[in-house]
Short mmCIF file of C-alpha atoms and ligand atoms in Angstrom, two decimals:
data_model
loop_
_atom_site.label_atom_id
_atom_site.label_comp_id
_atom_site.label_asym_id
_atom_site.label_seq_id
_atom_site.Cartn_x
_atom_site.Cartn_y
_atom_site.Cartn_z
CA MET I 1 8.22 -24.69 15.81
CA PHE I 2 5.16 -22.49 16.00
CA SER I 3 6.32 -18.99 16.83
CA PHE I 4 6.05 -15.47 15.47
CA SER I 5 6.62 -11.84 16.37
CA ILE I 6 4.13 -9.08 15.64
CA ALA I 7 5.41 -5.53 15.53
CA ARG I 8 3.43 -2.52 16.72
CA LEU I 9 0.07 -1.86 15.08
CA PRO I 10 -2.06 1.27 15.20
CA ARG I 11 -5.20 1.36 17.26
CA ILE I 12 -7.91 0.84 14.66
CA GLU I 13 -11.41 2.29 14.29
CA PHE I 14 -13.11 0.61 11.34
CA GLY I 15 -16.63 1.04 9.94
CA THR I 16 -18.97 3.27 8.02
CA GLY I 17 -19.37 6.50 10.02
CA VAL I 18 -16.26 6.17 12.22
CA ILE I 19 -14.91 9.43 10.77
CA LYS I 20 -17.20 11.08 13.36
CA LYS I 21 -14.80 9.89 16.08
CA LEU I 22 -11.86 11.79 14.60
CA PRO I 23 -12.29 15.11 16.48
CA ASP I 24 -12.46 13.40 19.88
CA ILE I 25 -9.44 11.27 19.02
CA ILE I 26 -7.51 14.36 17.91
CA ALA I 27 -8.52 16.18 21.09
CA SER I 28 -7.04 13.36 23.17
CA TYR I 29 -3.61 14.36 21.82
CA GLY I 30 -3.91 18.14 22.19
CA SER I 31 -5.21 21.24 20.51
CA ARG I 32 -2.78 22.01 17.67
CA ILE I 33 -2.59 19.79 14.61
CA LEU I 34 -1.25 19.65 11.10
CA LEU I 35 -3.80 18.34 8.60
CA VAL I 36 -2.30 16.75 5.49
CA THR I 37 -4.83 15.97 2.77
CA GLY I 38 -4.75 14.88 -0.86
CA ALA I 39 -5.76 17.21 -3.66
CA SER I 40 -9.53 16.84 -3.34
CA SER I 41 -10.56 13.30 -2.38
CA PHE I 42 -11.64 14.55 1.05
CA THR I 43 -11.79 18.34 0.85
CA ASN I 44 -14.40 18.18 -1.95
CA THR I 45 -16.81 16.19 0.18
CA ASN I 46 -19.24 17.17 2.94
CA HIS I 47 -17.01 15.37 5.41
CA TRP I 48 -14.49 18.22 5.17
CA GLU I 49 -16.93 20.90 6.22
CA THR I 50 -18.21 18.71 9.05
CA LEU I 51 -14.68 18.06 10.27
CA ILE I 52 -13.72 21.74 10.19
CA ASN I 53 -16.85 22.66 12.19
CA GLN I 54 -16.12 19.94 14.72
CA LEU I 55 -12.50 21.02 15.11
CA GLN I 56 -13.71 24.53 15.86
CA GLN I 57 -16.16 23.19 18.42
CA HIS I 58 -13.33 21.27 20.09
CA ALA I 59 -11.11 24.41 20.08
CA ILE I 60 -8.56 22.59 17.97
CA ARG I 61 -6.34 24.82 15.85
CA TRP I 62 -5.00 23.45 12.60
CA GLN I 63 -2.73 24.18 9.70
CA HIS I 64 -3.61 22.50 6.41
CA CYS I 65 -1.28 21.36 3.66
CA VAL I 66 -2.12 19.53 0.44
CA VAL I 67 -0.03 16.70 -1.00
CA ALA I 68 -1.40 16.10 -4.46
CA GLU I 69 1.11 13.58 -5.82
CA GLU I 70 3.55 10.89 -4.72
CA PRO I 71 5.76 12.78 -2.26
CA SER I 72 9.45 13.45 -2.89
CA PRO I 73 12.14 13.85 -0.19
CA LYS I 74 12.36 17.55 -1.10
CA LEU I 75 8.64 18.06 -0.55
CA ILE I 76 8.89 16.42 2.87
CA ASP I 77 11.96 18.46 3.84
CA ASP I 78 10.26 21.69 2.70
CA LEU I 79 7.10 20.97 4.69
CA VAL I 80 9.11 19.95 7.77
CA LYS I 81 10.94 23.30 7.56
CA THR I 82 7.76 25.27 6.90
CA TYR I 83 6.12 23.99 10.08
CA ALA I 84 9.28 23.90 12.21
CA ASN I 85 8.06 26.26 14.91
CA GLN I 86 4.47 25.14 15.22
CA SER I 87 4.74 22.60 18.06
CA PHE I 88 1.90 20.45 16.78
CA ASP I 89 0.38 17.85 19.08
CA ALA I 90 -0.39 15.50 16.18
CA VAL I 91 -0.26 15.15 12.41
CA VAL I 92 -3.49 13.96 10.78
CA GLY I 93 -3.20 12.52 7.27
CA ILE I 94 -6.47 12.24 5.32
CA GLY I 95 -6.19 10.90 1.78
CA GLY I 96 -4.68 8.22 -0.42
CA GLY I 97 -1.25 6.69 0.01
CA SER I 98 0.57 9.87 -1.02
CA ALA I 99 -1.07 12.08 1.61
CA LEU I 100 -0.75 9.42 4.31
CA ASP I 101 2.91 8.69 3.54
CA ALA I 102 3.73 12.41 3.51
CA ALA I 103 1.93 12.93 6.81
CA LYS I 104 3.72 9.93 8.31
CA ALA I 105 7.15 11.22 7.25
CA ILE I 106 6.42 14.76 8.47
CA ALA I 107 5.29 13.40 11.87
CA GLY I 108 8.58 11.53 12.08
CA LEU I 109 10.80 14.50 11.24
CA ILE I 110 9.13 17.68 12.44
CA LYS I 111 10.60 17.48 15.94
CA ILE I 112 14.11 16.57 14.91
CA GLN I 113 14.27 18.88 11.86
CA ARG I 114 16.56 16.65 9.83
CA SER I 115 16.37 15.79 6.15
CA VAL I 116 14.56 12.57 5.32
CA MET I 117 17.48 11.74 3.01
CA ASN I 118 19.43 10.76 6.14
CA TYR I 119 17.10 7.83 6.72
CA LEU I 120 15.86 6.57 3.33
CA GLU I 121 16.65 2.92 2.59
CA GLY I 122 19.13 2.26 -0.18
CA VAL I 123 20.08 5.88 -0.83
CA GLY I 124 22.17 8.23 1.30
CA PRO I 125 23.79 7.41 4.65
CA GLU I 126 20.87 5.30 6.00
CA LEU I 127 21.33 6.66 9.52
CA PRO I 128 19.41 4.86 12.25
CA TYR I 129 16.19 6.75 12.99
CA GLN I 130 15.71 7.34 16.69
CA GLY I 131 12.74 9.69 16.76
CA PRO I 132 10.96 11.20 18.45
CA ALA I 133 7.99 11.24 16.10
CA ILE I 134 4.87 13.14 17.03
CA PRO I 135 1.56 11.23 17.06
CA PHE I 136 0.27 10.45 13.56
CA ILE I 137 -3.40 9.71 12.84
CA ALA I 138 -4.17 8.08 9.49
CA VAL I 139 -7.50 8.42 7.71
CA PRO I 140 -7.45 6.65 4.32
CA THR I 141 -9.81 7.83 1.57
CA THR I 142 -8.76 5.13 -0.89
CA ALA I 143 -8.59 1.35 -0.51
CA GLY I 144 -5.13 0.42 -1.60
CA THR I 145 -1.79 1.07 -0.06
CA GLY I 146 -2.64 0.14 3.52
CA SER I 147 -0.37 3.00 4.60
CA GLU I 148 -2.63 3.48 7.62
CA ALA I 149 -1.18 0.27 9.08
CA THR I 150 2.43 0.33 7.87
CA LYS I 151 5.64 1.67 9.36
CA ASN I 152 7.06 3.12 6.14
CA ALA I 153 6.60 6.23 4.05
CA VAL I 154 7.44 5.72 0.38
CA LEU I 155 9.15 8.72 -1.17
CA SER I 156 10.21 9.08 -4.77
CA VAL I 157 12.24 11.13 -7.14
CA GLN I 158 10.99 10.57 -10.66
CA GLY I 159 13.14 10.41 -13.75
CA GLU I 160 16.17 8.74 -15.26
CA LYS I 161 18.17 8.96 -12.03
CA GLY I 162 15.07 8.52 -9.92
CA PHE I 163 14.43 6.29 -6.95
CA LYS I 164 11.46 5.16 -4.91
CA LYS I 165 12.49 4.26 -1.39
CA SER I 166 11.13 3.91 2.11
CA PHE I 167 11.64 5.87 5.30
CA ARG I 168 10.84 3.02 7.66
CA HIS I 169 10.65 2.65 11.42
CA ASP I 170 8.29 1.23 14.05
CA LYS I 171 8.07 4.73 15.57
CA LEU I 172 6.36 5.92 12.36
CA VAL I 173 3.34 3.61 12.74
CA ALA I 174 0.14 5.61 13.14
CA GLU I 175 -1.25 5.96 16.65
CA TYR I 176 -4.70 5.54 15.15
CA ALA I 177 -6.04 4.29 11.84
CA ILE I 178 -9.54 5.65 11.29
CA VAL I 179 -10.89 3.59 8.40
CA ASP I 180 -14.30 4.76 7.24
CA PRO I 181 -15.38 2.96 4.05
CA ASP I 182 -17.79 5.80 3.31
CA LEU I 183 -14.78 7.97 2.40
CA LEU I 184 -14.21 5.74 -0.65
CA ALA I 185 -17.37 7.13 -2.21
CA SER I 186 -15.34 9.88 -3.90
CA CYS I 187 -12.95 7.41 -5.63
CA PRO I 188 -13.24 7.31 -9.43
CA PRO I 189 -13.31 3.80 -11.00
CA GLU I 190 -9.70 3.91 -12.25
CA VAL I 191 -8.52 4.67 -8.70
CA ILE I 192 -10.65 1.83 -7.32
CA ALA I 193 -9.09 -0.48 -9.93
CA ALA I 194 -5.45 0.44 -9.31
CA ASN I 195 -5.70 0.67 -5.52
CA GLY I 196 -7.77 -2.49 -5.28
CA MET I 197 -5.17 -4.43 -7.25
CA ASP I 198 -2.46 -2.97 -5.00
CA ALA I 199 -4.31 -4.27 -1.93
CA LEU I 200 -4.88 -7.66 -3.58
CA THR I 201 -1.21 -7.89 -4.57
CA GLN I 202 -0.08 -6.92 -1.07
CA LEU I 203 -2.29 -9.62 0.46
CA LEU I 204 -1.10 -12.26 -2.00
CA GLU I 205 2.58 -11.32 -1.73
CA SER I 206 2.57 -11.19 2.07
CA TYR I 207 0.70 -14.53 2.17
CA VAL I 208 3.47 -16.27 0.20
CA SER I 209 6.31 -14.20 1.73
CA ILE I 210 9.20 -16.20 3.15
CA LYS I 211 8.53 -14.40 6.46
CA SER I 212 4.80 -15.17 6.58
CA ASN I 213 3.37 -16.68 9.76
CA ALA I 214 0.09 -18.15 10.99
CA PHE I 215 -1.13 -14.80 12.30
CA THR I 216 -0.53 -12.84 9.08
CA ASP I 217 -1.74 -15.77 6.96
CA ALA I 218 -5.14 -15.65 8.67
CA LEU I 219 -5.41 -11.93 7.97
CA ALA I 220 -4.21 -12.29 4.38
CA ILE I 221 -6.81 -14.96 3.61
CA SER I 222 -9.57 -12.89 5.17
CA GLY I 223 -8.42 -9.88 3.14
CA LEU I 224 -8.26 -11.90 -0.09
CA GLN I 225 -11.83 -13.10 0.44
CA ALA I 226 -12.99 -9.53 0.94
CA ALA I 227 -11.14 -8.28 -2.16
CA ARG I 228 -12.56 -11.18 -4.19
CA ASP I 229 -16.10 -10.14 -3.25
CA GLY I 230 -15.69 -6.37 -3.30
CA LEU I 231 -13.30 -5.27 -6.01
CA ILE I 232 -15.06 -6.02 -9.29
CA PRO I 233 -18.59 -5.01 -8.18
CA LEU I 234 -17.26 -1.78 -6.64
CA TYR I 235 -15.41 -1.00 -9.88
CA ARG I 236 -18.59 -1.71 -11.88
CA GLN I 237 -20.62 0.28 -9.34
CA GLU I 238 -23.08 -2.61 -9.12
CA GLY I 239 -25.12 -3.83 -6.17
CA GLU I 240 -24.66 -2.80 -2.55
CA LEU I 241 -21.96 -0.14 -2.83
CA GLN I 242 -21.64 0.41 0.91
CA GLU I 243 -20.92 -3.29 1.40
CA HIS I 244 -18.37 -3.34 -1.45
CA ARG I 245 -16.62 -0.28 -0.01
CA GLU I 246 -16.48 -1.94 3.40
CA LYS I 247 -14.94 -5.04 1.84
CA MET I 248 -12.26 -3.08 -0.03
CA ALA I 249 -11.41 -0.78 2.89
CA TYR I 250 -11.06 -3.92 5.02
CA ALA I 251 -8.90 -5.70 2.42
CA ALA I 252 -6.63 -2.65 2.12
CA LEU I 253 -6.25 -2.27 5.89
CA LEU I 254 -5.38 -5.94 6.27
CA SER I 255 -2.91 -5.74 3.39
CA GLY I 256 -1.12 -2.92 5.23
CA ILE I 257 -0.97 -4.97 8.42
CA THR I 258 0.38 -8.08 6.70
CA LEU I 259 2.92 -6.27 4.53
CA ALA I 260 4.26 -4.33 7.51
CA GLN I 261 4.76 -7.56 9.40
CA VAL I 262 6.13 -9.96 6.79
CA GLY I 263 7.02 -8.01 3.63
CA LEU I 264 6.04 -8.40 -0.01
CA GLY I 265 7.39 -9.96 -3.20
CA ALA I 266 8.41 -9.63 -6.82
CA VAL I 267 5.66 -7.23 -7.92
CA HIS I 268 6.61 -4.72 -5.24
CA GLY I 269 10.29 -5.31 -5.91
CA LEU I 270 9.65 -4.22 -9.50
CA ALA I 271 7.30 -1.40 -8.45
CA SER I 272 10.25 0.41 -6.91
CA PRO I 273 12.37 1.00 -10.08
CA LEU I 274 9.33 1.19 -12.38
CA GLY I 275 7.76 3.92 -10.24
CA ALA I 276 11.09 5.72 -9.96
CA PHE I 277 11.99 5.79 -13.65
CA TYR I 278 8.49 6.10 -15.17
CA PRO I 279 5.34 8.03 -14.24
CA ILE I 280 3.41 4.84 -13.48
CA PRO I 281 1.00 4.98 -10.53
CA HIS I 282 1.90 2.37 -7.91
CA GLY I 283 -1.43 0.55 -8.12
CA VAL I 284 -1.17 0.26 -11.90
CA VAL I 285 2.25 -1.40 -11.61
CA CYS I 286 0.80 -3.91 -9.15
CA GLY I 287 -2.32 -4.60 -11.14
CA THR I 288 -0.52 -4.97 -14.42
CA LEU I 289 2.18 -7.31 -13.06
CA VAL I 290 0.44 -9.47 -10.49
CA ALA I 291 -0.75 -12.15 -12.92
CA SER I 292 2.57 -12.54 -14.73
CA ALA I 293 4.59 -12.43 -11.48
CA THR I 294 2.35 -15.13 -10.00
CA ARG I 295 2.81 -17.25 -13.12
CA ILE I 296 6.60 -16.90 -13.07
CA ASN I 297 6.83 -17.55 -9.32
CA ILE I 298 4.83 -20.76 -9.67
CA GLN I 299 6.65 -21.84 -12.84
CA SER I 300 10.07 -21.22 -11.23
CA MET I 301 9.19 -23.13 -8.09
CA LEU I 302 7.83 -26.09 -10.06
CA ALA I 303 11.04 -26.17 -12.10
CA ARG I 304 13.62 -25.50 -9.39
CA GLU I 305 12.04 -25.89 -5.95
CA PRO I 306 9.06 -28.27 -6.26
CA SER I 307 8.88 -28.67 -2.48
CA ASN I 308 8.63 -24.91 -1.83
CA LYS I 309 5.83 -24.34 0.70
CA ALA I 310 4.49 -21.38 -1.26
CA LEU I 311 3.15 -23.72 -3.97
CA ALA I 312 0.54 -25.09 -1.56
CA LYS I 313 -0.31 -21.51 -0.61
CA TYR I 314 -0.88 -20.52 -4.25
CA LEU I 315 -3.17 -23.55 -4.55
CA HIS I 316 -5.10 -22.34 -1.51
CA VAL I 317 -5.37 -18.82 -2.97
CA ALA I 318 -6.72 -20.35 -6.20
CA GLU I 319 -9.42 -22.11 -4.18
CA ILE I 320 -10.27 -18.94 -2.25
CA LEU I 321 -10.41 -16.62 -5.25
CA CYS I 322 -12.02 -19.07 -7.70
CA GLN I 323 -14.32 -20.46 -4.99
CA LYS I 324 -13.85 -24.07 -5.98
CA ARG I 325 -11.80 -27.11 -5.03
CA PHE I 326 -9.05 -28.43 -7.25
CA ILE I 327 -7.79 -32.02 -7.37
CA ASP I 328 -4.99 -31.21 -9.78
CA PRO I 329 -2.56 -28.51 -8.51
CA GLN I 330 -1.67 -27.46 -12.07
CA ALA I 331 -5.36 -26.83 -12.81
CA ALA I 332 -5.49 -24.66 -9.67
CA TYR I 333 -2.43 -22.63 -10.69
CA ASN I 334 -3.84 -22.12 -14.18
CA ALA I 335 -7.22 -21.05 -12.81
CA LEU I 336 -5.56 -18.56 -10.43
CA ILE I 337 -3.45 -17.02 -13.20
CA ASP I 338 -6.43 -16.90 -15.59
CA LEU I 339 -8.54 -15.15 -12.95
CA LEU I 340 -5.84 -12.56 -12.26
CA VAL I 341 -5.49 -11.94 -16.02
CA GLN I 342 -9.26 -11.59 -16.31
CA TRP I 343 -9.38 -9.00 -13.50
CA THR I 344 -6.44 -7.09 -14.97
CA ASN I 345 -8.31 -6.87 -18.28
CA GLU I 346 -11.67 -6.00 -16.77
CA LEU I 347 -10.08 -3.28 -14.62
CA ALA I 348 -8.39 -1.88 -17.76
CA LEU I 349 -4.93 -1.72 -16.21
CA ALA I 350 -2.51 -0.28 -18.72
CA ARG I 351 0.54 -2.10 -20.03
CA LEU I 352 4.00 -0.80 -19.13
CA SER I 353 4.70 0.50 -22.65
CA HIS I 354 1.78 2.90 -22.12
CA TYR I 355 4.20 4.78 -19.83
CA SER I 356 6.95 4.61 -22.49
CA LEU I 357 8.88 1.69 -20.99
CA GLN I 358 10.82 0.00 -23.81
CA GLU I 359 12.42 -3.41 -23.99
CA THR I 360 15.89 -1.83 -24.12
CA ALA I 361 15.31 -0.35 -20.64
CA LEU I 362 14.46 -3.64 -18.95
CA ASP I 363 18.07 -4.32 -17.84
CA LYS I 364 18.06 -1.12 -15.81
CA VAL I 365 14.72 -1.99 -14.18
CA ILE I 366 15.92 -5.51 -13.36
CA ALA I 367 19.21 -4.19 -11.96
CA ASN I 368 17.27 -2.01 -9.51
CA CYS I 369 14.51 -4.36 -8.39
CA ARG I 370 16.24 -6.35 -5.64
CA GLY I 371 15.31 -4.11 -2.71
CA SER I 372 13.51 -5.14 0.47
CA SER I 373 10.33 -6.45 -1.20
CA MET I 374 12.13 -8.80 -3.60
CA LYS I 375 14.00 -10.32 -0.63
CA THR I 376 10.80 -11.87 0.77
CA ASN I 377 9.59 -13.31 -2.57
CA PRO I 378 9.03 -17.07 -2.07
CA ILE I 379 11.77 -17.95 -4.56
CA VAL I 380 14.89 -16.03 -5.59
CA LEU I 381 14.08 -15.25 -9.21
CA LYS I 382 16.78 -15.20 -11.87
CA ASP I 383 17.20 -12.08 -13.97
CA GLU I 384 15.72 -13.81 -17.01
CA GLU I 385 12.66 -14.85 -15.00
CA ILE I 386 12.12 -11.26 -13.87
CA ARG I 387 12.50 -10.16 -17.50
CA GLU I 388 9.73 -12.58 -18.46
CA ILE I 389 7.39 -11.00 -15.87
CA LEU I 390 7.99 -7.59 -17.44
CA LEU I 391 7.89 -8.72 -21.07
CA GLU I 392 4.46 -10.27 -20.61
CA ARG I 393 3.08 -6.84 -19.66
CA LEU I 394 5.25 -4.55 -21.75
ZN1 ZN V 401 1.68 -1.66 -2.85
#
């Protein structure tokens, strides 16, 4: 049977210079907005001054708040309370995943004035979210999380009793994603590395997800090709930077679309407890684990489920990323894993022990990794297989 369902997507404006369309798009929603930005990725650039001037010209009034780190439920609740009486017409998030996720959650809660803890997956009462959300416009300044295309805001409490969970609903999807690759120009190399590996991991995991379909597969392959061509040269700052930025912004956007539709896999399953218990940036978790998780997924399928359809997909990814044909599947798997290891090394992604994870703590990480992402991994991994993924990058 050839069938699939595609959930709501944002309207998308993509291309160098599309940021210029933002004031008109905002004006189509009204004249009062909340602007949520990251610490400096946007406000330190000329684009900020231009935007502020244009908002004034359009008689748009704004309040501005800064979200400088991965947002916590308390931060969201505080901001929702702070702006309770403002009757905004839209929330505009401009920044990396943290700013966009915060903006998305605020847009979902500001009208109903309830704590986000009511709705987070896996913690609290998990009440059904019914909205209404106010229009959210997403403007990414990094190429990684794909938050501009997803229906979830990831919120975390860091520490021993921490968690990293999603506030998720179709109503939270942005009305518009304004993806201007030029905004990536302010990204330092380590951010390009971590976010780029996040996008690559999201594309790979959604491609082999048990929920994947022909529609998302086509997007995932296109995104993987773009990441293959853009990531390393953009990190090295070599060649046509505008073209590399376009490729990575495109790969990240597509990764958000595919993950929102069909889910992720083992790397993102592990990213949840690792990011909750340790101060590891999300992209670093993805980059550091993607090679070992790919190896263990393939190894487990060969041993236990040799007819699993994802094996052929890994072979196809090997051909796409390595740009060659393979007669022998095992040679393809090895080449794919070697390439991922090579990128991880070149992009200088830290090992987990760098963030003080110790072998004695692995049981706790494994016990907390079977959330929504792990459920769409192409094979149900055993605890000892998950341990092997982590040990390889400890
Ligand atoms: Zn991710």
